[in-house]
Amino acid sequence: MSLPTDVRLSCVNLDLTALPGDVDALHRLVRALAAQVADDDTQLAAARAEVERLRLIIRRLQRAQFGRRSERLDGDQLALGLEDLDADVARAQASYRTVEVDHAEAAPATRRQAFPDDLSREDITFDVEGRLCPCCGGALHAIGETVSEMLDFVPARLRVLRMRRPKYGCRACGTIHQAPAPERPIAKGMAIPALLAHVLVSKYCDHTPLYRQTQIFARHGVKIDRSILANWVGGACWWLEPLQARLAAHVFGSGKIFAG
């Protein structure tokens, strides 16, 4: 039986030159390590049993989804259930305290889908301190590098666009000139088209109600009442009415219409 990682480290970190000379103390040390190994093996067995139980539930749900029509579950409910179960499986797998080194080396590398090339990339370098050999103190020279990629998330943020319109006066005739203010998509509104598009996509595509969007904006430090968001949605829908009319004319002009 191989020792769990933390126990193996505990054994490695033992100072063999400073072991207790008392035989009873040595026995207590050995019994403590043995008890730790047994406890870790019990936790590992419980974690593996939990993973198998969750996988069995997932297979049953999948059979229910693809079974007879009368036994099928609602697609959204099934998706939510599978998400929770997948999270539980990952949590149980993360609780594994033992990694068999031989199995890890023999396991084939998982082919992960490459990240899109158009994503921005930022390099973070982890270099050897001092660039000196820790064994002999000699100078190190570069022979290559290992590059791995991890995915990061930059949270959305609100910003304020200040519309500056300088005024100019003419000393010859006394007139004042200023560039006209840009038209606002919502009369007297404070949202630019990009923010309106975000509110609409969140409401109709991501199914995020307006009251939840107000909570999200509040976390960014901006309080926007739900009534204001509703006004934005109504105003944006007014702008989209011509597009809706064109789409309706195109759809209803067809000889056949498919409705899912």
Coordinates of N, CA and C in Angstrom, one line a residue, residues 1-12 33-44 95-101:
M1 N 0.9 -1.2 0.0 CA 0.0 0.0 0.0 C 0.9 1.2 0.0
S2 N 0.7 2.2 -0.9 CA 1.4 3.4 -1.0 C 0.9 4.4 0.0
L3 N 1.8 5.2 0.5 CA 1.4 6.2 1.4 C 0.8 7.4 0.7
P4 N -0.2 8.1 1.3 CA -0.8 9.3 0.8 C 0.3 10.4 0.7
T5 N 0.1 11.4 -0.2 CA 1.1 12.4 -0.4 C 1.6 13.1 0.8
D6 N 0.6 13.5 1.7 CA 0.9 14.3 2.8 C 1.7 13.4 3.8
V7 N 1.4 12.1 3.9 CA 2.1 11.3 4.9 C 3.5 11.0 4.3
R8 N 3.6 10.8 3.0 CA 4.9 10.6 2.5 C 5.8 11.8 2.7
L9 N 5.2 13.0 2.6 CA 6.0 14.2 2.9 C 6.4 14.3 4.3
S10 N 5.5 13.8 5.2 CA 5.8 13.8 6.7 C 6.9 12.9 6.9
C11 N 6.9 11.7 6.3 CA 8.0 10.8 6.4 C 9.3 11.4 5.9
V12 N 9.3 12.0 4.8 CA 10.5 12.6 4.2 C 11.1 13.7 5.0
L33 N 2.0 7.6 12.7 CA 2.0 7.6 11.2 C 1.1 6.6 10.6
A34 N 1.0 5.4 11.3 CA 0.1 4.3 10.8 C -1.3 4.7 10.9
A35 N -1.7 5.4 12.0 CA -3.0 5.9 12.2 C -3.4 6.9 11.1
Q36 N -2.4 7.8 10.8 CA -2.7 8.8 9.8 C -2.9 8.2 8.4
V37 N -2.1 7.1 8.1 CA -2.3 6.4 6.8 C -3.6 5.8 6.8
A38 N -4.1 5.1 7.9 CA -5.4 4.4 7.9 C -6.5 5.5 7.7
D39 N -6.4 6.6 8.4 CA -7.4 7.6 8.3 C -7.5 8.2 6.8
D40 N -6.3 8.4 6.2 CA -6.3 8.9 4.8 C -6.9 7.9 3.8
D41 N -6.6 6.6 4.1 CA -7.2 5.5 3.2 C -8.7 5.5 3.4
T42 N -9.2 5.7 4.6 CA -10.7 5.7 4.8 C -11.3 6.9 4.1
Q43 N -10.7 8.0 4.2 CA -11.2 9.2 3.4 C -11.2 9.0 1.9
L44 N -10.1 8.4 1.4 CA -10.0 8.1 0.0 C -11.1 7.2 -0.5
S95 N -11.2 15.8 -3.3 CA -10.9 15.4 -1.9 C -10.0 14.2 -1.9
Y96 N -9.6 13.6 -3.1 CA -8.6 12.5 -3.1 C -7.3 13.0 -2.5
R97 N -6.9 12.2 -1.5 CA -5.6 12.6 -0.8 C -4.5 11.8 -1.3
T98 N -4.7 10.8 -2.2 CA -3.6 9.9 -2.7 C -3.6 10.0 -4.2
V99 N -2.4 10.1 -4.7 CA -2.1 10.0 -6.2 C -1.1 9.0 -6.4
E100 N -1.4 7.9 -7.1 CA -0.5 6.9 -7.4 C 0.5 7.4 -8.5
V101 N 1.7 7.5 -8.1 CA 2.7 8.1 -9.1 C 2.8 7.3 -10.3

